[in-house]
XYZ file of C-alpha atoms in Angstrom:
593
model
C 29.207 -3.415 -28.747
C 30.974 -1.676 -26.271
C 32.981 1.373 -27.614
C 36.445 2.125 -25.921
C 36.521 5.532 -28.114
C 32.998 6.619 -27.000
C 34.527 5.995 -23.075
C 37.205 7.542 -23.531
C 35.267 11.012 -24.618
C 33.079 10.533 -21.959
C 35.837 10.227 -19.086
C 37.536 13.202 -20.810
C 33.984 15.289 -20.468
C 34.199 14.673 -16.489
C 37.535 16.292 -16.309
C 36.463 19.313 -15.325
C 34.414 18.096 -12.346
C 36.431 16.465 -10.045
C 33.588 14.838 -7.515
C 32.461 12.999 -11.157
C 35.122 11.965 -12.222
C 36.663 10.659 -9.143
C 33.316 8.525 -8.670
C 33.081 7.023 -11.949
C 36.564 5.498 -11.527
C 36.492 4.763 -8.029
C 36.735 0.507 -7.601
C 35.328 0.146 -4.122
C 32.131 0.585 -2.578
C 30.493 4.015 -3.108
C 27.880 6.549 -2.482
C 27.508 9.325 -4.637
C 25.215 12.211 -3.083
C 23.974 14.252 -6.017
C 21.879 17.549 -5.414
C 19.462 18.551 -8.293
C 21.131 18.969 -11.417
C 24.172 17.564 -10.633
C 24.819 15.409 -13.658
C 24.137 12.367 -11.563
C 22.656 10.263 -14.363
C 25.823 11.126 -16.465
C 27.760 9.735 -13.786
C 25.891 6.684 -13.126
C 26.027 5.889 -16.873
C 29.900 6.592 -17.563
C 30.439 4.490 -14.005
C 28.365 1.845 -15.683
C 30.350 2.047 -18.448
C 33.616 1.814 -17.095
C 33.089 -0.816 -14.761
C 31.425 -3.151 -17.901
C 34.817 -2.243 -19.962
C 37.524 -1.918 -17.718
C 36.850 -4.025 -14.542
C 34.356 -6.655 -15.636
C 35.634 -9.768 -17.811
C 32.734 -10.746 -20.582
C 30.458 -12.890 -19.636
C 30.332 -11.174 -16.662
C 28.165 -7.682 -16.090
C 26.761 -5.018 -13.997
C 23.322 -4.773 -12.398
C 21.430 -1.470 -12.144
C 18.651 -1.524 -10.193
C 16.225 1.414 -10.469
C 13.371 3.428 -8.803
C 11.237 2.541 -11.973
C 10.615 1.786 -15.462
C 10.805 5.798 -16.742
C 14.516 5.900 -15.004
C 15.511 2.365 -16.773
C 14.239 3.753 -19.846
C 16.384 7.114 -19.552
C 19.313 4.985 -18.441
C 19.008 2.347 -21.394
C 18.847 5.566 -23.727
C 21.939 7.192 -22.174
C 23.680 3.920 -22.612
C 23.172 2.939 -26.026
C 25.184 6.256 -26.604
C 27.951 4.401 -25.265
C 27.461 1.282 -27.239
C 25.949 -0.372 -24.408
C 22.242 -1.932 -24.448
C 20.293 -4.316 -21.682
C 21.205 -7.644 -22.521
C 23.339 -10.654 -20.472
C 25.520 -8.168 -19.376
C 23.686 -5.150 -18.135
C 20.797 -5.513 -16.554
C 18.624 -2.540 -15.959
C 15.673 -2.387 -14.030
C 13.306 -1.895 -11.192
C 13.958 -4.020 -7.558
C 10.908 -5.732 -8.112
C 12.111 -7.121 -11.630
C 15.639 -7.728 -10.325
C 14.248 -9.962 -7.874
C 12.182 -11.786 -10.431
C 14.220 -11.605 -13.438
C 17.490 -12.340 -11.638
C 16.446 -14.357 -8.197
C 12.830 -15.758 -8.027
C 12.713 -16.749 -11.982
C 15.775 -18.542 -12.418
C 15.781 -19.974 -8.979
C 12.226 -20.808 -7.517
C 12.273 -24.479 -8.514
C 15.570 -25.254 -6.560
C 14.544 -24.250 -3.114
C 11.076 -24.603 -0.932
C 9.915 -20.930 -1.184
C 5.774 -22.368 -2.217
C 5.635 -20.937 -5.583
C 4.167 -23.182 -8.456
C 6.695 -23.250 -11.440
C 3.532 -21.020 -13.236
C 3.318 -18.302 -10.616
C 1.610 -15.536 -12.169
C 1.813 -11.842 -10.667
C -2.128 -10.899 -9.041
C -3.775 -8.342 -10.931
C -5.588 -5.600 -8.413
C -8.495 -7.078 -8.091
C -7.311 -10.502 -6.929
C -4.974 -8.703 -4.681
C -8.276 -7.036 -3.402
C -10.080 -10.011 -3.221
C -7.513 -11.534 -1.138
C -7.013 -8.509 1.448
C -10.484 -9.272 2.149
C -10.264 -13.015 2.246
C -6.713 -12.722 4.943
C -8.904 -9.940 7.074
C -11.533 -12.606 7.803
C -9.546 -14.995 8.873
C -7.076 -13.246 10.920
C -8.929 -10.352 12.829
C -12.550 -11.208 11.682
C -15.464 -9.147 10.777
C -14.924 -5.666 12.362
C -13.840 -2.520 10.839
C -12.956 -1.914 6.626
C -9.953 -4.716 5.632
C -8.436 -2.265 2.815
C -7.932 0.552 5.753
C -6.432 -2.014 8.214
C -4.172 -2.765 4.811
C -2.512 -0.182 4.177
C -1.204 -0.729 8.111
C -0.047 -3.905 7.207
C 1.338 -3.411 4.094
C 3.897 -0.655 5.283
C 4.702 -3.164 8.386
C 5.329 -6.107 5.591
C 7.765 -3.467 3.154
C 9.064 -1.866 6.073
C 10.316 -5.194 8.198
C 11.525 -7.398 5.732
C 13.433 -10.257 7.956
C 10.897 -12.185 9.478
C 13.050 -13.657 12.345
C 13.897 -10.814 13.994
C 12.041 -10.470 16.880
C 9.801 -6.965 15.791
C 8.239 -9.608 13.157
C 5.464 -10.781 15.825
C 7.067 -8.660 18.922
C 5.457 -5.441 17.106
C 1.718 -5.491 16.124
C 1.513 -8.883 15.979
C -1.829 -8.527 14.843
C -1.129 -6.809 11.348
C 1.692 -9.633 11.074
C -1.235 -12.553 10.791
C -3.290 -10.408 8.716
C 0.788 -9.985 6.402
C 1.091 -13.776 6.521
C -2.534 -14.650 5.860
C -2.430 -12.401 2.719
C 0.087 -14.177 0.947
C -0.776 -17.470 2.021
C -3.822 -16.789 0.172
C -2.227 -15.446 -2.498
C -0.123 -18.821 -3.155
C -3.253 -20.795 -2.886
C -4.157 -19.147 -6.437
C -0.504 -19.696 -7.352
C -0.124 -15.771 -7.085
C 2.671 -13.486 -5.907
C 2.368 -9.362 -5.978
C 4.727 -6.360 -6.535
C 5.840 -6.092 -3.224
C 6.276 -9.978 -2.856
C 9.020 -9.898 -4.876
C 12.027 -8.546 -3.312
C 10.695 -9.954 -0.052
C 11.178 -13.276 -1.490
C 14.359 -12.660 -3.067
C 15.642 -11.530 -0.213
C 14.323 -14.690 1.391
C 15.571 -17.287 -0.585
C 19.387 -15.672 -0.635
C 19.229 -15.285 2.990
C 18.196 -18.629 3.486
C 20.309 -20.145 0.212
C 23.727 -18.902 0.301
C 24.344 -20.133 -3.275
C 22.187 -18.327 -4.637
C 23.645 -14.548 -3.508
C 27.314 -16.417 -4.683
C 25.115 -17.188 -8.277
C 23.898 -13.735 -8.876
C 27.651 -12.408 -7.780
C 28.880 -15.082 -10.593
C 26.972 -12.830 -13.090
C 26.816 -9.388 -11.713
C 29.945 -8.642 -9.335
C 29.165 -4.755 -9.527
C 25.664 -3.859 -8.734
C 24.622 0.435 -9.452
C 21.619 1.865 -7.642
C 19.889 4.984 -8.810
C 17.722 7.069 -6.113
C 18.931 4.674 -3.167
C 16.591 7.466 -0.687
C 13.374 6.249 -2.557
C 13.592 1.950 -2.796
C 12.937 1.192 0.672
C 13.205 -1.523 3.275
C 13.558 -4.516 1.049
C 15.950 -2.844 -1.300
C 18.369 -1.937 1.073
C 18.736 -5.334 3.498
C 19.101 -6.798 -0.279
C 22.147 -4.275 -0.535
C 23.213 -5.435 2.990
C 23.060 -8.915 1.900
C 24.335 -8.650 -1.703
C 27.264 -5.941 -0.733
C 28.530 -5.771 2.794
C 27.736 -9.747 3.248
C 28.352 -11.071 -0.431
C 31.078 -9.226 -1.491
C 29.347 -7.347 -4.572
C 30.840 -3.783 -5.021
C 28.304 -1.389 -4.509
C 27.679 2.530 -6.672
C 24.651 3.647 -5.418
C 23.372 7.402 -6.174
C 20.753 9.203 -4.016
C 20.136 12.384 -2.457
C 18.289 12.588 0.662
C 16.773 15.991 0.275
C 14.776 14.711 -2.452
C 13.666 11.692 -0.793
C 9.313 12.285 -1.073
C 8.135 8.503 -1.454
C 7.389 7.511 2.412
C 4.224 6.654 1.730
C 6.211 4.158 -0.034
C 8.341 3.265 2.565
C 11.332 4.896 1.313
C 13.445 5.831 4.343
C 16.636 8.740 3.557
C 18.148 7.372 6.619
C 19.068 4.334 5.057
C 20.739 6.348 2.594
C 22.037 8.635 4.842
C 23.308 4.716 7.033
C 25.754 4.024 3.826
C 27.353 7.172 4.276
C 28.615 6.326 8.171
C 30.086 3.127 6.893
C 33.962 2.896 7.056
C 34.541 0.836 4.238
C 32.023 2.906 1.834
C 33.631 6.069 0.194
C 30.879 9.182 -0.077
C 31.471 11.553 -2.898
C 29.009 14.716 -2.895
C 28.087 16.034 -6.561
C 28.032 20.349 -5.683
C 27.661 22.088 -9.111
C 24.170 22.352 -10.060
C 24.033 22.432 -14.342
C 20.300 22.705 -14.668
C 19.438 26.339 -12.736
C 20.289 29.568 -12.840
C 22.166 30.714 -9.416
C 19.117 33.099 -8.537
C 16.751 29.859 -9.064
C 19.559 27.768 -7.060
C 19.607 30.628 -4.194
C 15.691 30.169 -4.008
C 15.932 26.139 -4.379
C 17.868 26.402 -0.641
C 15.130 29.148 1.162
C 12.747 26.349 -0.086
C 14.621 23.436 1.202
C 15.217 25.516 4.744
C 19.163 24.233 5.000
C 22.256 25.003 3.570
C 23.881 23.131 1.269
C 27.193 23.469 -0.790
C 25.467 23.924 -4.251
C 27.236 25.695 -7.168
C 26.059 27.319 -10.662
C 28.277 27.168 -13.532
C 30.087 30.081 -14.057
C 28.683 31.976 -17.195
C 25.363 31.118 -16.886
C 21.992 32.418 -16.964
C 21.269 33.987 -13.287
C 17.124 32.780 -14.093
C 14.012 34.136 -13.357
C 11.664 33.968 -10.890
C 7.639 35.623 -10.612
C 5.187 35.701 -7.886
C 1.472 35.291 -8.590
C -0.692 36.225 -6.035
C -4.162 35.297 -7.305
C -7.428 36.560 -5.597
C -9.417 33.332 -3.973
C -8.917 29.788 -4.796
C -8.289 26.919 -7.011
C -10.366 27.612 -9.528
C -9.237 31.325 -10.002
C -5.466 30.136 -9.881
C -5.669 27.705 -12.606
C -7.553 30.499 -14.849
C -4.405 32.889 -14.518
C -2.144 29.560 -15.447
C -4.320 28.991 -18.435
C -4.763 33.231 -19.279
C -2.185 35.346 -18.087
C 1.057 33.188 -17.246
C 0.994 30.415 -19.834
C 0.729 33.356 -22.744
C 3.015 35.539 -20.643
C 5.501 32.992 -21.112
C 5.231 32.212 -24.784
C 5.662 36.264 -25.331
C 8.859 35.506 -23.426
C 10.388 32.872 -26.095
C 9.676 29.617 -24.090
C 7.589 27.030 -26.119
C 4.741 25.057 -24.315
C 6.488 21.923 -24.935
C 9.049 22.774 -22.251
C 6.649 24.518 -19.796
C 5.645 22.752 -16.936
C 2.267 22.984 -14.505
C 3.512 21.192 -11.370
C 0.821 20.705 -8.390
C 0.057 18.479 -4.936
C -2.393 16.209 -6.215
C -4.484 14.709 -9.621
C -7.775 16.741 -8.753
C -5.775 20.212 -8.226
C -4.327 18.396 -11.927
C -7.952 18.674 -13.065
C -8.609 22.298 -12.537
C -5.721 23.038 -14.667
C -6.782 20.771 -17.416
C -10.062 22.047 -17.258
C -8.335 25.876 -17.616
C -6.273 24.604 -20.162
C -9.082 22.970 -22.176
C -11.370 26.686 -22.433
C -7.755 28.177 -23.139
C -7.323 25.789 -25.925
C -3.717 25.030 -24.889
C -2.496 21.333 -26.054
C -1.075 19.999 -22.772
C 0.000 16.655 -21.208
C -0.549 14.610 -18.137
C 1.665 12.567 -15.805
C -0.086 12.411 -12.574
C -2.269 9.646 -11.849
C -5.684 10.952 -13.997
C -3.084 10.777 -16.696
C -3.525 8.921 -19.901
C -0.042 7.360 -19.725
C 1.511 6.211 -16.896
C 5.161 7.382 -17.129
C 6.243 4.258 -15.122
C 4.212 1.776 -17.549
C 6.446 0.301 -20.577
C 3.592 -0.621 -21.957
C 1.896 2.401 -22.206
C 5.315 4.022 -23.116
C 5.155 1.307 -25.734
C 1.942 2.402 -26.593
C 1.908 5.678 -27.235
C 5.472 5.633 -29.228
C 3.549 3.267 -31.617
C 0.936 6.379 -32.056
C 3.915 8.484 -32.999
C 5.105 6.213 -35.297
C 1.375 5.861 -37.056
C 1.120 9.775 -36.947
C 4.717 10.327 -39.145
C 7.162 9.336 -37.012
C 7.632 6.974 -39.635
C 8.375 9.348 -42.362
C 11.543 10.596 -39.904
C 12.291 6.918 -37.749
C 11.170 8.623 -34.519
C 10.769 6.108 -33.135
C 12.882 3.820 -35.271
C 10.834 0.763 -36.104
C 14.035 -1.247 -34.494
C 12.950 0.241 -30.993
C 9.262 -0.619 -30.977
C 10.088 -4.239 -31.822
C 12.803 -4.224 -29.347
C 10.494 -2.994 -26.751
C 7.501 -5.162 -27.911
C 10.541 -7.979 -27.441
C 10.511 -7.098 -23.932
C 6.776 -6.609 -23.558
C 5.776 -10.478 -24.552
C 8.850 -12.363 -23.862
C 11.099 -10.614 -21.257
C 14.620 -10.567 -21.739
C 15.169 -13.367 -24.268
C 13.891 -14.400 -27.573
C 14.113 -16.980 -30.038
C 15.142 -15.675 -33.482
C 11.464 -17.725 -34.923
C 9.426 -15.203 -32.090
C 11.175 -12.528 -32.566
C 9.996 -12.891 -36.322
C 6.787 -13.713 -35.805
C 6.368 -11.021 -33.145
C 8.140 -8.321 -36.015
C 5.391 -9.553 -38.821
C 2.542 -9.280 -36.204
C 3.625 -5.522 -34.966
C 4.286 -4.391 -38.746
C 1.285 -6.052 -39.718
C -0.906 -3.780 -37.242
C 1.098 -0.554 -37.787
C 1.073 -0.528 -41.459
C -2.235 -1.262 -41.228
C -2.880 1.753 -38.955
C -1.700 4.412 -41.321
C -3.456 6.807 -42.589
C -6.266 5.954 -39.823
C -8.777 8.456 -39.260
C -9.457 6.798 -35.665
C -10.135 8.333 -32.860
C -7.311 7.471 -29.889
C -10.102 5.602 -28.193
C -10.826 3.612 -31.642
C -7.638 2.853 -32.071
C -7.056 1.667 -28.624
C -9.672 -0.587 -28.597
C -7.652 -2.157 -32.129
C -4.409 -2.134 -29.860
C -6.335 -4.246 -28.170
C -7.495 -6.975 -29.725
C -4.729 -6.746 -32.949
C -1.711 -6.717 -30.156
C -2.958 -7.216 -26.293
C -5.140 -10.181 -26.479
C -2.738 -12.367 -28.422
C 0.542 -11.128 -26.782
C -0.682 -11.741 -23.197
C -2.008 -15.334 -24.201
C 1.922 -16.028 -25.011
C 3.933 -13.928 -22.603
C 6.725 -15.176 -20.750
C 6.728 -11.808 -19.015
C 4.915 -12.570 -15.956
C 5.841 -8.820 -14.771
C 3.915 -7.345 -17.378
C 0.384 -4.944 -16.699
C -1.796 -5.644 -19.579
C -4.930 -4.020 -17.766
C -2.748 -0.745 -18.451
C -4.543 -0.726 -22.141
C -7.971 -1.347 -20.720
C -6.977 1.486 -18.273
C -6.090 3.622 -21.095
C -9.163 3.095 -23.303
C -11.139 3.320 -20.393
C -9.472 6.824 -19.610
C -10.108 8.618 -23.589
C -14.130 7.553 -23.062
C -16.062 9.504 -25.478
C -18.944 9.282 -23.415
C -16.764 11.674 -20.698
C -16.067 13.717 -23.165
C -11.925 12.124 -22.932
C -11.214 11.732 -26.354
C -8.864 12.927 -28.331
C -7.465 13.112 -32.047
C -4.836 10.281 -32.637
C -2.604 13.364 -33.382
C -2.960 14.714 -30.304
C -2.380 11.568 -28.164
C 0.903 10.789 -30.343
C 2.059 13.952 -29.355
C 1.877 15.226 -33.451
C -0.367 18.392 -32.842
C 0.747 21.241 -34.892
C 2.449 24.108 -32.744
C 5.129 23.660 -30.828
C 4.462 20.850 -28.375
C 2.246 20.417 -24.748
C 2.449 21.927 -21.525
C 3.620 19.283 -18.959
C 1.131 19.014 -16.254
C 2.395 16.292 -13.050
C 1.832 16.217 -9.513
C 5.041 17.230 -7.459
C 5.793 13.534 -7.010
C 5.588 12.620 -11.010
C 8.237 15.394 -12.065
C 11.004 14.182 -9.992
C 13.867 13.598 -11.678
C 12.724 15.980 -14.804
C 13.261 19.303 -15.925
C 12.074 22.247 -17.875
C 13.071 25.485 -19.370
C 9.831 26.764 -17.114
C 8.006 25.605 -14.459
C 4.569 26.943 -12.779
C 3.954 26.213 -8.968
C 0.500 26.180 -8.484
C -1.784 25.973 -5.698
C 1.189 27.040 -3.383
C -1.676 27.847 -0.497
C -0.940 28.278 3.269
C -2.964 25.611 3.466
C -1.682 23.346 0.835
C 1.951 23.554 1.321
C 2.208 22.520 4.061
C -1.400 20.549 4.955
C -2.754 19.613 7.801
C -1.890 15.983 7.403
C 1.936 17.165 6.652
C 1.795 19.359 10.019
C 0.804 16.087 12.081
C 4.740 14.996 12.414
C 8.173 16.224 12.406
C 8.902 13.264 10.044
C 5.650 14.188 7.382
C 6.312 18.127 7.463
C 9.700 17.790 6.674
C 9.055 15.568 4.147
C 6.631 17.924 2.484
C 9.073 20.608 2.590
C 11.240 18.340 0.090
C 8.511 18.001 -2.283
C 8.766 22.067 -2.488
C 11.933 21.820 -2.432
C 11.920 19.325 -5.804
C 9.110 21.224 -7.578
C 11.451 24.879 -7.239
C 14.454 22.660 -8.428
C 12.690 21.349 -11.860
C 13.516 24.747 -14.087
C 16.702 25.524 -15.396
C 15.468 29.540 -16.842
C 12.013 30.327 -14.893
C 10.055 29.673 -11.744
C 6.124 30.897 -11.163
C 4.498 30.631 -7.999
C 0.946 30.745 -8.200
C -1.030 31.324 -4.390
C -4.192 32.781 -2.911
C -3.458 36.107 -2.723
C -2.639 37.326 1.101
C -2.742 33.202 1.976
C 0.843 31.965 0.360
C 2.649 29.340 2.057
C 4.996 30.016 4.465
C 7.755 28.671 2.738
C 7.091 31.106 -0.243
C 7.962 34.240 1.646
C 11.707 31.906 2.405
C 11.887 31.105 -0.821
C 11.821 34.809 -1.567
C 14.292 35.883 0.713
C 16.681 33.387 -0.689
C 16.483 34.616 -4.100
C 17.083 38.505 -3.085
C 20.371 37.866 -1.925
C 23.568 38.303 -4.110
């Protein structure tokens, strides 16, 4: 139930920063540009909030629409604070299930859009299959179809209305290979990821009863990290917002924007801002960093920007690790001299974070870590868990629970059915599944304790006790159940992956893991410390960033997000007499008073 007395506090908390608390009441459309630690998930949520209390008549709700699942999962926690969970009025989620949850599901059967009413979503290897399948038949035999695909796929994200004329006037050729794709796709009665919003967007373009439907249900629609969504997400704003009358509260910041490989685009960001009838509020008082760490944040990003501490706080620290030769030598002083270093210090190695380009510069560190016997944990793409997965979120909480969470309720049992709920049957639930689905789950993790299983044992049970049967009755056709084949496939004992079920729940004795994510994965986190390593001349930037204006300023954003992740320290690790340029800025920056 919504809580007018939890509101309340929370509007009063915003009193003292007048940028947030003139967005979260403001009625109109609105961009709010938030810097790093800026509070701008408190914002979005107490906007949320509002609007679902004060300006939106039950039935009726608010949409959020998300980068992915680990931001709807921090904005669903943040929410229940306030009395508020995912339900018929708040929807919460990624553009791709917006489009399917909201437009394609409901909607498909009333308009010619060549889906079958038991579309399922193509698993990678079909979508493989069928790459190969559209490359025959629309260029022919020449040349490697999954390198003239990734072409074609940023052409087919990046121009999302197919009758304007750059649709066949530019490269027609990857346009036929686009089109021949997904027409073999719906022969199998398939659709992928990125088919989704395009056909959303498609079928309210084309079916203006179906934009004034979805404005029936959600007349407020929230955004969080507009810069990263992309094409499709933004002409679905255009059509949603500035044609359908749906008030608009997106949140972004441009100088973080680090997904064009993607096809996010800060310019369309930056586009809502020049709009006359959109009102821009800019977020300036960083909460997270110290002002010496916020000084260096700016010689990192290379521009000046209006960004604030908080008075009273910590000034933080920052160290400079010049490491004789390479990779290998620079992940030994993480693991030896700047991990321990640290710990002396006071910080524990559950809030001490190894940030990095790329997985295999990821692997030197866990290899480092490993001979150091330091407990840490992965969120790059060699990880375990995928951060964006809910069911490997889902997953691993159920470990916890196994390993003595239940002894505390952390995780309460209530949440693990709720998200096994989602999981199998989406949104909705008869009262008979959701029993059935409760005696199944408590069946399995009863029958799990006490297990002396290795994580890769148990996996395999997750498997066939939960997997198998779920995905022969979901009604979630979003769901990735290969993610637990992915997962047992990644603790192998044969590679020497596996791991005690203690260790995988997160339940190891000490006090907690070192964080170890690429530079991409740790947006939007942060930690008491964080180690830059592998911050090489010839890393940062590469030679691929140095081939455009558009990539090297881009990769100067991901520096500028991984120096913006601590709120008390900052370690640069480089070859020693070969640190990026940026470093020596960086430095500069942080000198001054």
């Amino acid at each position: 139930m919504l809580s007018d007395r939890a509101l309340v506090r929370a509007l009063a908390e915003l009193q003292g920063n007048p940028e947030q608390a003139a967005a979260v009441v403001e009625k109109g459309h609105c961009v709010v540009l938030a810097g790093p630690g800026s509070g701008k998930t408190k914002t979005l949520t107490i906007a949320m909030a509002r609007a679902l209390i004060q300006d939106v008549p039950d039935p009726r709700g608010v949409a959020c629409i998300t980068y992915n699942n680990d931001c709807a999962i921090e904005l669903e926690t943040r929410l229940a604070r306030l009395g508020i969970t995912p339900g018929d009025r708040a929807f919460i989620g990624t553009v791709h299930s917006f489009a399917l949850s909201q437009v394609i599901g409901p909607y498909a059967r009333c308009v010619p859009v060549g889906l079958p009413a038991d579309f399922k979503v193509a698993s990678k290897s079909q979508m493989r299959a069928a790459v190969e399948v559209a490359h025959g038949i629309s260029i022919g035999g020449y040349g490697n179809p999954h390198d003239r695909w990734k072409f074609a796929s940023e052409k087919r994200v990046r121009d999302v209305d197919r009758t304007r004329p750059e649709w066949r006037g530019c490269n027609p050729e990857l346009a036929d290979f686009v089109e021949a794709y997904e027409a073999e796709l719906r022969r199998q009665g398939l659709i992928d990821f990125d088919d989704m919003p395009l056909i959303a967007y498609r079928m309210i373009k084309e079916n203006l009863w179906i934009r004034d439907a979805v404005r029936a249900r959600f007349p407020v629609l929230f955004v969080d990290e507009y810069q990263d969504l992309g094409h499709a997400l933004h002409e679905l704003v255009l059509l949603l917002c500035f044609e359908g009358d749906i008030r608009l509260f997106a949140v972004g910041d441009t100088d973080q924007s680090i997904y064009g490989f993607t096809g996010a685009n800060p310019e369309l960001l930056e586009s809502l801002t020049r709009r006359s009838d959109v009102r821009t509020i800019r977020l300036r008082f960083n909460y997270r960093s110290g002002a010496k760490i916020i000084r260096a944040s700016l010689g990192a990003l290379g521009e000046e920007r209006d960004y604030h501490g908080i008075d009273g706080a910590p000034d933080g620290d920052l160290s400079f690790w010049p490491v004789p030769y390479g990779h290998d030598n620079q992940a030994e002083a993480v693991a030896k001299t700047i991990i321990p270093k640290l710990v002396e210090q006071g910080f524990e190695l559950g809030q001490i974070a190894v940030l990095y380009r790329a997985a295999w510069l990821g692997d030197k560190v866990a290899t480092a870590l490993k001979e150091a016997a330091i407990p840490f944990f992965r969120t790059d793409t060699n990880a375990l868990v995928k951060r964006s997965s809910r069911l490997a979120r889902f997953i691993e909480e159920c470990a916890r629970w196994i390993a003595g969470g239940w002894r505390d309720a952390e995780p309460p049992y209530a949440r693990l059915l709720s998200q096994a709920k989602t999981l199998v049957y989406g949104r909705h639930a008869s009262e008979r599944e959701e029993q059935e689905l409760s005696a199944q789950l408590m069946g399995f993790l009863t029958a799990s304790l006490g297990t002396s299983e290795t994580t890769h044992a148990w996996l395999q049970r997750v498997a066939r006790g939960l997997i198998t049967p779920w995905r022969t009755i979901a009604r979630n056709s979003e769901q990735e159940w290969d993610v637990c084949d992915e997962m047992i496939s990644n603790t192998d004992p044969a590679r020497d992956l596996d791991m005690p079920l203690a260790h995988f729940a997160g339940r190891t004795e000490g006090s907690g893991r070192v964080n170890l994510s690429t530079l991409h994965s740790a947006k939007g986190r942060e930690f008491d410390a964080v180690i830059m390593y592998g911050v090489n001349a010839s890393d940062m930037p590469s030679t691929r960033d140095k081939s455009s204006p558009g990539s090297l300023r881009e990769a100067r954003r991901l520096f500028y997000v991984g120096v913006t992740r601590p709120k008390k320290h900052l370690s640069l690790v480089y070859q020693e007499h070969h640190h990026s340029p940026w470093v020596f800025e960086l430095y500069q920056r942080s000198q001054q008073n």
